[in-house]
Coordinates of C-alpha atoms in Angstrom, one line a residue:
M1 CA 7.7 -15.3 -18.4
P2 CA 8.9 -12.0 -20.0
G3 CA 9.5 -8.8 -18.1
L4 CA 6.5 -6.6 -17.5
T5 CA 7.6 -4.0 -20.1
E6 CA 7.7 -6.7 -22.7
V7 CA 4.2 -7.7 -21.7
L8 CA 3.1 -4.1 -22.4
R9 CA 4.8 -4.3 -25.8
D10 CA 2.8 -7.5 -26.6
R11 CA -0.5 -5.9 -25.5
A12 CA 0.2 -2.9 -27.7
R13 CA 0.8 -5.2 -30.7
Q14 CA -2.2 -7.4 -30.0
Q15 CA -4.8 -4.6 -29.3
P16 CA -3.3 -1.3 -30.3
D17 CA -6.7 0.6 -30.3
R18 CA -8.1 -0.8 -27.1
V19 CA -8.2 1.8 -24.3
A20 CA -5.5 1.1 -21.7
F21 CA -6.2 3.9 -19.2
V22 CA -8.9 6.4 -18.5
A23 CA -8.2 9.4 -16.2
D24 CA -11.2 11.8 -16.0
D25 CA -11.9 12.7 -19.6
I26 CA -8.5 11.5 -21.0
K27 CA -8.4 8.1 -22.7
I28 CA -5.1 6.4 -23.8
T29 CA -5.0 3.4 -26.1
Y30 CA -2.5 0.6 -25.6
Q31 CA -0.5 1.8 -28.6
E32 CA -0.4 5.3 -27.3
F33 CA 0.6 4.1 -23.8
D34 CA 3.4 1.9 -25.1
R35 CA 4.7 4.9 -27.0
R36 CA 4.4 7.1 -23.9
A37 CA 6.4 4.6 -21.9
D38 CA 9.1 4.7 -24.6
R39 CA 9.3 8.5 -24.4
A40 CA 9.4 8.4 -20.6
A41 CA 12.3 5.9 -20.9
A42 CA 14.1 8.1 -23.4
A43 CA 13.8 11.2 -21.1
L44 CA 15.1 9.2 -18.2
A45 CA 18.0 7.8 -20.2
A46 CA 18.9 11.3 -21.4
A47 CA 18.9 12.4 -17.7
G48 CA 21.6 9.8 -17.0
V49 CA 19.4 7.2 -15.6
G50 CA 20.4 3.6 -16.3
Q51 CA 20.3 0.0 -15.2
G52 CA 19.6 -0.2 -11.4
D53 CA 19.1 3.5 -10.9
R54 CA 16.1 4.8 -8.9
V55 CA 13.5 7.3 -10.0
A56 CA 11.4 8.8 -7.2
I57 CA 7.9 10.1 -7.7
L58 CA 5.7 12.1 -5.4
D59 CA 2.2 12.5 -6.8
K60 CA -1.4 11.4 -6.7
N61 CA -2.5 8.8 -9.2
S62 CA -2.1 9.7 -12.9
I63 CA -1.4 8.3 -16.3
E64 CA 2.1 9.9 -16.0
Y65 CA 2.7 7.9 -12.8
V66 CA 2.0 4.6 -14.6
E67 CA 4.0 5.6 -17.8
Q68 CA 7.0 6.4 -15.6
L69 CA 6.6 3.0 -13.8
F70 CA 6.9 1.2 -17.1
G71 CA 9.3 3.7 -18.7
A72 CA 11.8 3.3 -15.9
A73 CA 11.6 -0.5 -16.0
R74 CA 12.1 -0.3 -19.8
I75 CA 15.7 0.8 -19.3
G76 CA 16.3 -1.4 -16.2
A77 CA 15.7 1.5 -13.8
V78 CA 13.4 1.3 -10.8
Q79 CA 10.5 3.6 -9.8
V80 CA 10.3 4.7 -6.1
P81 CA 6.8 5.8 -5.2
V82 CA 6.7 8.2 -2.2
N83 CA 3.7 8.4 0.1
Y84 CA 2.2 11.9 -0.5
R85 CA 0.9 12.0 3.1
L86 CA 4.4 12.1 4.6
A87 CA 6.0 15.2 6.1
P88 CA 8.7 17.0 4.0
D89 CA 11.7 15.6 5.9
E90 CA 10.2 12.1 5.6
V91 CA 10.0 12.5 1.8
A92 CA 13.6 13.8 1.6
Y93 CA 14.8 10.8 3.6
I94 CA 13.2 8.3 1.1
V95 CA 14.5 10.2 -2.0
N96 CA 18.0 10.3 -0.5
N97 CA 17.9 6.8 0.8
A98 CA 17.0 5.5 -2.7
Q99 CA 19.7 7.7 -4.2
A100 CA 17.2 8.8 -6.8
K101 CA 18.7 10.6 -9.8
V102 CA 15.4 11.9 -11.0
F103 CA 12.5 13.2 -8.7
I104 CA 9.1 13.7 -10.3
V105 CA 6.6 15.7 -8.3
G106 CA 2.9 16.5 -8.9
P107 CA 1.7 20.1 -8.7
D108 CA -0.1 19.6 -5.4
F109 CA 3.3 19.0 -3.7
L110 CA 5.3 22.0 -4.8
P111 CA 5.4 23.3 -1.2
V112 CA 7.0 20.0 -0.1
L113 CA 9.5 20.2 -3.0
D114 CA 10.4 23.7 -2.2
A115 CA 11.0 22.7 1.4
I116 CA 13.4 19.9 0.5
A117 CA 15.0 20.8 -2.8
E118 CA 18.3 21.8 -1.2
K119 CA 18.4 18.6 0.9
L120 CA 18.4 16.2 -2.1
Q121 CA 21.8 14.6 -2.2
H122 CA 21.8 12.5 -5.4
T123 CA 19.1 14.1 -7.5
T124 CA 20.2 15.8 -10.7
H125 CA 16.8 16.3 -12.3
V126 CA 13.7 17.6 -10.5
V127 CA 10.6 17.5 -12.7
V128 CA 7.1 18.8 -12.0
A129 CA 4.1 17.2 -13.7
G130 CA 1.6 20.0 -14.2
G131 CA 1.2 23.4 -12.6
S132 CA 3.0 26.6 -13.4
G133 CA 4.9 29.4 -11.9
H134 CA 7.8 27.2 -10.6
A135 CA 11.5 27.1 -11.6
Y136 CA 11.6 23.3 -12.1
L137 CA 11.6 21.2 -15.3
D138 CA 8.1 20.9 -16.8
Y139 CA 7.2 17.2 -17.2
A140 CA 5.3 17.6 -20.5
A141 CA 8.2 19.6 -22.1
W142 CA 10.8 17.2 -20.7
V143 CA 9.2 14.1 -22.0
G144 CA 7.9 15.9 -25.2
A145 CA 11.5 16.6 -26.2
H146 CA 11.8 12.9 -26.9
E147 CA 8.7 12.7 -29.1
D148 CA 10.7 11.0 -31.9
A149 CA 12.7 8.7 -29.6
P150 CA 13.2 5.3 -31.2
S151 CA 11.4 2.3 -29.8
I152 CA 13.5 1.1 -26.8
D153 CA 14.5 -2.6 -26.8
D154 CA 13.4 -4.0 -23.5
G155 CA 14.0 -7.6 -24.3
A156 CA 17.1 -7.7 -22.1
I157 CA 15.1 -7.0 -18.9
E158 CA 15.3 -10.1 -16.7
T159 CA 12.5 -11.2 -14.4
T160 CA 15.0 -11.0 -11.5
N161 CA 15.4 -7.2 -12.2
T162 CA 13.8 -5.0 -9.5
F163 CA 10.6 -3.5 -11.0
V164 CA 9.6 -1.1 -8.2
Q165 CA 10.8 -0.1 -4.7
L166 CA 8.0 0.6 -2.3
Y167 CA 8.8 2.0 1.2
S168 CA 7.4 0.3 4.2
S169 CA 8.2 1.8 7.7
G170 CA 10.3 -0.3 10.0
T171 CA 9.9 -0.8 13.7
T172 CA 12.9 1.5 14.3
G173 CA 11.0 4.3 12.6
L174 CA 13.2 4.5 9.5
P175 CA 11.4 3.5 6.3
K176 CA 12.7 0.4 4.5
G177 CA 12.8 0.1 0.7
V178 CA 11.0 -3.1 -0.3
M179 CA 12.5 -4.3 -3.7
L180 CA 9.9 -6.2 -5.8
S181 CA 11.0 -7.8 -9.0
H182 CA 9.3 -8.4 -12.4
G183 CA 9.2 -12.1 -11.3
N184 CA 7.4 -11.2 -8.0
F185 CA 4.6 -9.6 -10.0
T186 CA 4.4 -12.2 -12.7
A187 CA 4.1 -14.9 -9.9
V188 CA 0.8 -13.3 -8.6
L189 CA -0.7 -11.7 -11.8
P190 CA -2.1 -14.9 -13.3
L191 CA -4.2 -15.3 -10.1
T192 CA -6.3 -12.3 -11.2
N193 CA -7.6 -14.5 -14.0
E194 CA -7.8 -17.6 -11.9
I195 CA -9.3 -16.2 -8.7
W196 CA -10.7 -12.7 -9.6
G197 CA -12.0 -13.8 -12.9
V198 CA -10.5 -10.8 -14.7
G199 CA -10.4 -10.8 -18.6
G200 CA -12.3 -10.0 -21.7
D201 CA -13.9 -6.6 -21.7
D202 CA -13.4 -6.0 -17.9
V203 CA -12.7 -2.6 -16.5
M204 CA -10.4 -2.3 -13.4
M205 CA -10.5 0.8 -11.2
V206 CA -7.2 2.0 -9.7
A207 CA -8.4 3.9 -6.7
M208 CA -5.8 3.0 -4.2
P209 CA -2.8 5.3 -4.1
M210 CA 0.1 4.1 -6.3
Y211 CA 2.6 4.5 -3.5
H212 CA 0.7 1.6 -1.8
V213 CA 1.4 -2.0 -3.0
A214 CA -2.3 -2.4 -3.9
G215 CA -2.5 0.7 -6.1
C216 CA 0.8 -0.2 -7.9
A217 CA -0.3 -3.8 -8.4
L218 CA -3.7 -2.8 -9.8
A219 CA -2.1 -0.6 -12.4
V220 CA 0.2 -3.5 -13.4
I221 CA -2.8 -5.9 -13.5
V222 CA -4.5 -3.7 -16.1
I223 CA -1.5 -4.1 -18.5
F224 CA -0.9 -7.8 -17.7
D225 CA -4.6 -8.7 -18.4
G226 CA -4.9 -6.3 -21.3
I227 CA -8.0 -4.7 -19.9
T228 CA -9.0 -1.0 -19.4
G229 CA -7.9 0.8 -16.2
V230 CA -9.8 3.7 -14.7
I231 CA -7.3 5.8 -12.7
M232 CA -8.7 7.8 -9.8
R233 CA -6.5 10.7 -8.8
E234 CA -7.4 10.2 -5.2
P235 CA -9.7 7.9 -3.2
D236 CA -12.8 10.1 -3.1
P237 CA -16.0 8.0 -2.2
V238 CA -18.4 10.1 -4.4
G239 CA -15.9 10.3 -7.3
I240 CA -15.3 6.5 -7.1
A241 CA -19.1 5.8 -7.3
K242 CA -19.6 8.2 -10.2
A243 CA -16.6 6.8 -12.1
I244 CA -18.0 3.2 -11.6
E245 CA -21.2 4.4 -13.3
R246 CA -19.5 6.4 -16.1
D247 CA -16.9 3.9 -17.1
R248 CA -18.9 0.7 -16.3
V249 CA -16.2 -0.6 -13.9
T250 CA -16.3 -4.3 -13.2
H251 CA -13.6 -4.8 -10.6
V252 CA -12.4 -2.5 -7.8
F253 CA -10.3 -2.7 -4.6
L254 CA -11.3 -0.5 -1.7
V255 CA -10.2 -0.2 1.9
P256 CA -12.9 -0.7 4.6
V257 CA -12.9 3.0 5.6
L258 CA -13.9 3.9 2.1
L259 CA -16.7 1.4 2.1
Q260 CA -17.9 2.9 5.4
F261 CA -17.9 6.5 4.0
M262 CA -19.7 5.4 0.8
Q263 CA -22.6 4.1 2.8
L264 CA -23.1 7.5 4.5
M265 CA -23.2 9.6 1.3
P266 CA -26.5 10.1 -0.6
E267 CA -24.6 10.9 -3.8
V268 CA -23.1 7.4 -3.7
A269 CA -26.6 5.8 -3.3
E270 CA -27.7 7.7 -6.4
A271 CA -25.0 6.2 -8.6
D272 CA -25.6 3.2 -10.8
M273 CA -22.9 0.7 -9.8
S274 CA -24.6 -2.3 -11.2
S275 CA -21.7 -3.0 -13.6
L276 CA -19.5 -4.0 -10.6
R277 CA -18.9 -7.7 -10.5
L278 CA -16.3 -8.0 -7.9
L279 CA -15.3 -5.8 -4.9
L280 CA -12.0 -6.7 -3.3
Y281 CA -11.2 -5.2 0.1
G282 CA -8.3 -5.4 2.4
A283 CA -5.3 -3.4 3.9
S284 CA -7.1 -3.3 7.2
P285 CA -9.7 -5.5 8.8
I286 CA -13.4 -4.8 8.3
S287 CA -16.2 -4.8 10.8
E288 CA -19.2 -7.1 10.1
D289 CA -21.5 -4.0 10.2
V290 CA -19.5 -2.2 7.4
L291 CA -19.4 -5.4 5.4
R292 CA -23.1 -6.1 5.7
G293 CA -23.9 -2.5 4.7
A294 CA -21.6 -2.7 1.7
M295 CA -23.2 -5.9 0.5
K296 CA -26.6 -4.3 0.9
M297 CA -25.4 -1.2 -1.1
L298 CA -24.1 -3.4 -3.9
P299 CA -26.5 -6.4 -4.0
G300 CA -25.3 -7.8 -7.4
T301 CA -21.6 -7.6 -6.5
E302 CA -19.5 -10.4 -5.2
F303 CA -17.1 -9.6 -2.3
M304 CA -13.6 -10.9 -1.7
Q305 CA -11.2 -10.1 1.1
V306 CA -7.4 -10.2 0.5
Y307 CA -4.6 -10.2 3.0
G308 CA -1.0 -9.5 2.1
L309 CA 2.0 -7.2 2.7
T310 CA 4.2 -4.9 0.7
E311 CA 6.9 -7.5 1.1
T312 CA 4.7 -10.2 -0.5
T313 CA 3.8 -8.1 -3.6
G314 CA 0.3 -7.8 -2.1
A315 CA -2.3 -10.5 -1.7
I316 CA -1.3 -14.0 -0.5
V317 CA -4.5 -15.0 1.2
T318 CA -8.1 -14.7 -0.1
L319 CA -11.5 -15.0 1.5
P320 CA -13.7 -16.1 -1.5
P321 CA -17.2 -14.8 -2.3
E322 CA -18.8 -18.0 -1.2
D323 CA -17.6 -17.4 2.4
H324 CA -19.3 -13.9 2.4
V325 CA -22.6 -15.3 3.8
P326 CA -23.6 -13.6 7.1
G327 CA -25.5 -16.2 9.1
G328 CA -24.5 -19.0 6.6
P329 CA -23.2 -22.5 7.5
N330 CA -19.7 -21.2 8.4
P331 CA -20.3 -17.7 9.9
Q332 CA -16.9 -17.7 11.7
R333 CA -15.1 -17.5 8.3
L334 CA -16.2 -13.9 7.9
R335 CA -13.8 -13.1 10.7
S336 CA -10.9 -14.9 8.9
A337 CA -8.5 -13.5 6.3
G338 CA -9.2 -16.5 4.1
I339 CA -7.2 -19.3 2.6
P340 CA -3.7 -19.1 1.0
N341 CA -3.5 -18.4 -2.7
P342 CA -2.2 -21.2 -5.0
G343 CA 1.6 -21.3 -4.7
C344 CA 1.6 -19.8 -1.2
N345 CA 2.4 -21.9 1.9
L346 CA 1.7 -20.7 5.4
K347 CA 2.9 -21.8 8.8
I348 CA 2.5 -20.5 12.3
V349 CA 5.6 -20.4 14.5
D350 CA 6.7 -19.4 17.9
P351 CA 8.3 -16.0 17.2
A352 CA 11.1 -16.6 19.7
T353 CA 12.1 -20.1 18.5
L354 CA 10.6 -20.2 15.0
E355 CA 9.3 -23.7 15.8
E356 CA 6.0 -24.5 14.3
V357 CA 3.1 -24.4 16.8
P358 CA 0.0 -26.8 16.8
L359 CA -3.0 -26.1 14.7
G360 CA -5.3 -23.5 16.2
Q361 CA -2.5 -22.0 18.4
V362 CA -1.5 -18.3 17.9
G363 CA 2.0 -17.6 16.6
E364 CA 3.8 -15.5 14.0
I365 CA 2.6 -16.0 10.4
L366 CA 5.3 -17.1 8.0
C367 CA 4.7 -17.4 4.2
Q368 CA 6.6 -19.1 1.5
T369 CA 5.7 -17.8 -2.0
P370 CA 7.5 -16.6 -5.2
Q371 CA 5.8 -13.3 -4.4
N372 CA 8.2 -12.7 -1.5
M373 CA 10.4 -9.6 -2.0
Q374 CA 14.0 -9.6 -3.1
G375 CA 14.9 -7.8 0.1
Y376 CA 15.2 -4.4 1.7
W377 CA 17.3 -1.9 -0.2
G378 CA 20.7 -1.5 1.3
M379 CA 19.7 -3.4 4.5
P380 CA 21.2 -6.9 4.4
E381 CA 20.7 -7.6 8.1
A382 CA 17.0 -6.6 8.0
T383 CA 16.6 -8.7 4.9
S384 CA 18.2 -11.8 6.4
S385 CA 16.1 -11.5 9.6
A386 CA 12.9 -11.2 7.6
L387 CA 13.6 -13.7 4.7
L388 CA 14.6 -17.0 6.2
E389 CA 16.0 -20.2 4.7
D390 CA 13.9 -21.7 1.8
N391 CA 12.2 -18.3 1.2
W392 CA 10.1 -18.3 4.3
F393 CA 9.1 -14.7 5.1
R394 CA 8.3 -13.4 8.6
T395 CA 5.2 -11.3 8.3
G396 CA 5.4 -9.9 11.8
D397 CA 1.7 -10.6 12.2
A398 CA 0.3 -13.1 14.7
G399 CA -2.5 -15.4 13.9
Y400 CA -3.6 -19.1 13.7
L401 CA -4.8 -21.6 11.1
D402 CA -8.0 -23.6 11.6
E403 CA -8.5 -27.2 10.6
D404 CA -9.8 -26.1 7.2
G405 CA -6.7 -24.0 6.4
Y406 CA -8.4 -20.6 7.0
L407 CA -6.1 -17.9 8.5
F408 CA -7.3 -15.8 11.4
I409 CA -5.3 -12.7 12.2
H410 CA -5.0 -12.3 15.9
D411 CA -2.6 -9.5 16.7
R412 CA 0.6 -7.8 15.5
V413 CA 3.9 -9.2 16.6
K414 CA 5.5 -5.8 15.9
D415 CA 2.7 -3.7 17.5
M416 CA 2.0 -2.0 14.2
I417 CA -1.1 0.2 14.0
I418 CA -3.2 0.2 10.8
S419 CA -5.3 3.3 10.6
G420 CA -7.5 3.7 7.5
G421 CA -5.3 1.2 5.6
E422 CA -2.1 3.1 6.5
N423 CA 0.7 1.4 8.4
I424 CA 1.9 3.3 11.5
Y425 CA 4.8 2.0 13.6
P426 CA 4.7 3.2 17.2
A427 CA 8.4 3.6 17.6
E428 CA 8.4 6.3 15.0
V429 CA 5.6 8.2 16.7
E430 CA 7.2 7.7 20.1
N431 CA 10.5 9.2 18.9
A432 CA 8.6 12.3 17.7
V433 CA 6.6 12.6 21.0
M434 CA 9.8 12.1 23.1
S435 CA 11.6 14.9 21.3
H436 CA 9.2 17.4 23.1
P437 CA 11.2 18.9 26.1
A438 CA 8.3 18.2 28.5
V439 CA 8.0 14.5 27.8
T440 CA 10.2 12.2 29.8
D441 CA 8.7 8.8 28.8
C442 CA 6.2 7.7 26.2
A443 CA 4.4 4.7 24.7
V444 CA 2.2 4.7 21.6
I445 CA -0.6 2.1 21.1
G446 CA -3.5 1.6 18.7
I447 CA -7.0 2.1 20.2
P448 CA -10.3 1.2 18.4
D449 CA -11.8 3.9 16.2
T450 CA -15.2 3.5 14.5
K451 CA -14.1 5.4 11.4
W452 CA -10.4 4.5 10.9
G453 CA -10.3 1.0 12.5
E454 CA -7.8 2.2 15.0
T455 CA -5.8 5.3 15.7
P456 CA -2.6 6.1 17.7
K457 CA -2.8 7.0 21.3
A458 CA 0.2 8.4 23.2
I459 CA 0.6 7.6 26.9
V460 CA 3.1 10.1 28.3
V461 CA 5.0 11.0 31.5
L462 CA 5.6 14.7 31.7
S463 CA 8.1 16.9 33.6
E464 CA 5.8 19.9 33.3
D465 CA 2.3 20.7 32.2
V466 CA 1.6 20.7 28.5
S467 CA -1.9 20.4 26.9
E468 CA -3.0 17.5 24.8
E469 CA -3.7 19.9 21.9
D470 CA -0.1 21.3 22.1
L471 CA 1.5 17.9 22.1
I472 CA -0.6 16.7 19.1
A473 CA 0.2 20.0 17.2
Y474 CA 3.9 19.4 18.0
C475 CA 3.7 15.9 16.4
R476 CA 2.0 17.3 13.3
E477 CA 5.0 19.5 12.6
R478 CA 7.2 16.4 12.5
L479 CA 5.1 13.6 11.2
A480 CA 2.5 12.9 8.6
H481 CA -0.9 13.7 10.1
F482 CA -2.2 10.1 9.9
K483 CA 0.7 9.0 12.1
C484 CA 0.0 11.6 14.9
P485 CA -1.7 10.6 18.1
T486 CA -5.4 11.4 18.1
S487 CA -5.4 11.4 21.9
I488 CA -2.9 11.8 24.8
E489 CA -3.0 10.3 28.2
R490 CA -0.8 11.5 31.1
R491 CA 0.5 8.9 33.6
D492 CA 3.0 8.8 36.4
A493 CA 4.9 6.0 34.8
I494 CA 5.0 3.7 31.8
P495 CA 4.7 0.0 32.7
R496 CA 7.8 -2.0 31.7
N497 CA 9.2 -5.5 32.3
P498 CA 12.5 -6.1 34.2
T499 CA 14.5 -5.6 31.0
G500 CA 12.9 -2.2 30.3
K501 CA 10.5 -3.3 27.5
I502 CA 7.2 -1.4 27.5
L503 CA 4.3 -3.7 28.4
K504 CA 2.2 -2.7 25.4
R505 CA -0.3 -5.6 25.7
E506 CA -1.1 -4.4 29.2
L507 CA -1.6 -0.8 28.0
R508 CA -3.8 -1.9 25.1
A509 CA -6.0 -4.3 27.0
P510 CA -8.5 -1.9 28.6
Y511 CA -9.3 -0.3 25.2
W512 CA -9.8 -3.6 23.4
E513 CA -11.9 -5.2 26.0
G514 CA -15.0 -6.8 24.5
Q515 CA -13.6 -6.6 20.9
D516 CA -13.5 -9.7 18.7
R517 CA -9.7 -9.4 18.3
A518 CA -6.8 -7.2 19.3
V519 CA -6.8 -5.4 15.9
H520 CA -9.5 -3.5 14.0

């Protein structure tokens, strides 16, 4: 299969006048988008970017975001999307770790850029897409200078080339660059026709942020399937509903918290969303109440749950529409993640020995699929401990398989917290809390939350009095707000085992009593 930029070239030849992307009132045809990717590639090449170089981008979703993704790939370079909810120092770490030569920033994030501009170690070109009154390169002028750039030959791009590098936090608190190749994407993209039924005149909404594997993959799906993509700058429930009506969207992926918000807003109920054929949801588990409400809100729409990770180029397991029948013949399946996609093998192992456990027994979920990442950027040891022999990947999630092959997620091996679809690693939050001079010990756990699924709670041992509000404010100066504890509990001691490991299961148990599972 050809590289993804060659796929774009083919689509532009086959259907030059079809609309590739819609963003608010802007519409770009396939021919125009292909040309824009060429200009983006030429601008990057003129800035000294070449094969294997990284190009970082900090912005909300936009056409420029996608053209840079394909433009970088066209010259063998790699886009590095940066989570726009991160604190300035966290952004600087990622840009520096990726050794990004070019850093493209949206106008909303000029304060972040100003705060870190002097800290960027490898970046030679800083470009701002939109806005005014700043001293940086203007994106439109920078790319526009290559208006007459010749068509770039991307035929030499191999499927083994890294296409995008998405950052996923590690249990040590330092983010890891997940390298996904053209081949990783082309392994999963045909399933959008097979399983999602995408094709013809369909319209796919890109509402998930493009720093997230789902948002990135959805934008690529649009090009691969040759359909029209509707880019939402940010995941706003009312804006999503209105755009579904305006652009007659047929397919959308949403996280459960958005589905919950949409049910509470009268403006959403007023929108005509009858064009929607398939609603995919995932990134965090969904409650049955939210799912029932969403199905009632969209009576003519089929629902499909997907489970996957950044390291697996997104979805590897799917719960099909026919299993979305509350009170049906197999009601327990609604609590499952679904069945593995074609080409994906799953096995459940003892996390200590990696020996396979009996059917129905909980263990760590391993997957074997051509979607598995190439590895972690510059981290060979982390790569070899995650990617085992024969391309088995350790997900770090715990679960079990039933006799019909359905996967049930039970817990997280690595104690990760998922809040509103965002991954939070307790060690990172604990490090921030522990840096406060009054904190002598700390443990961070996820506790149930009706809005976000779960949120971080810090249990602390203090050497002097400090208020809950002050500790949370202290964290907010050092971490993205979604990572900060929403509550603090003071204790005399943190329970630990004889080797000093925090007994997190013991700490979590009282808060999850009566819940269906140990994650939300």
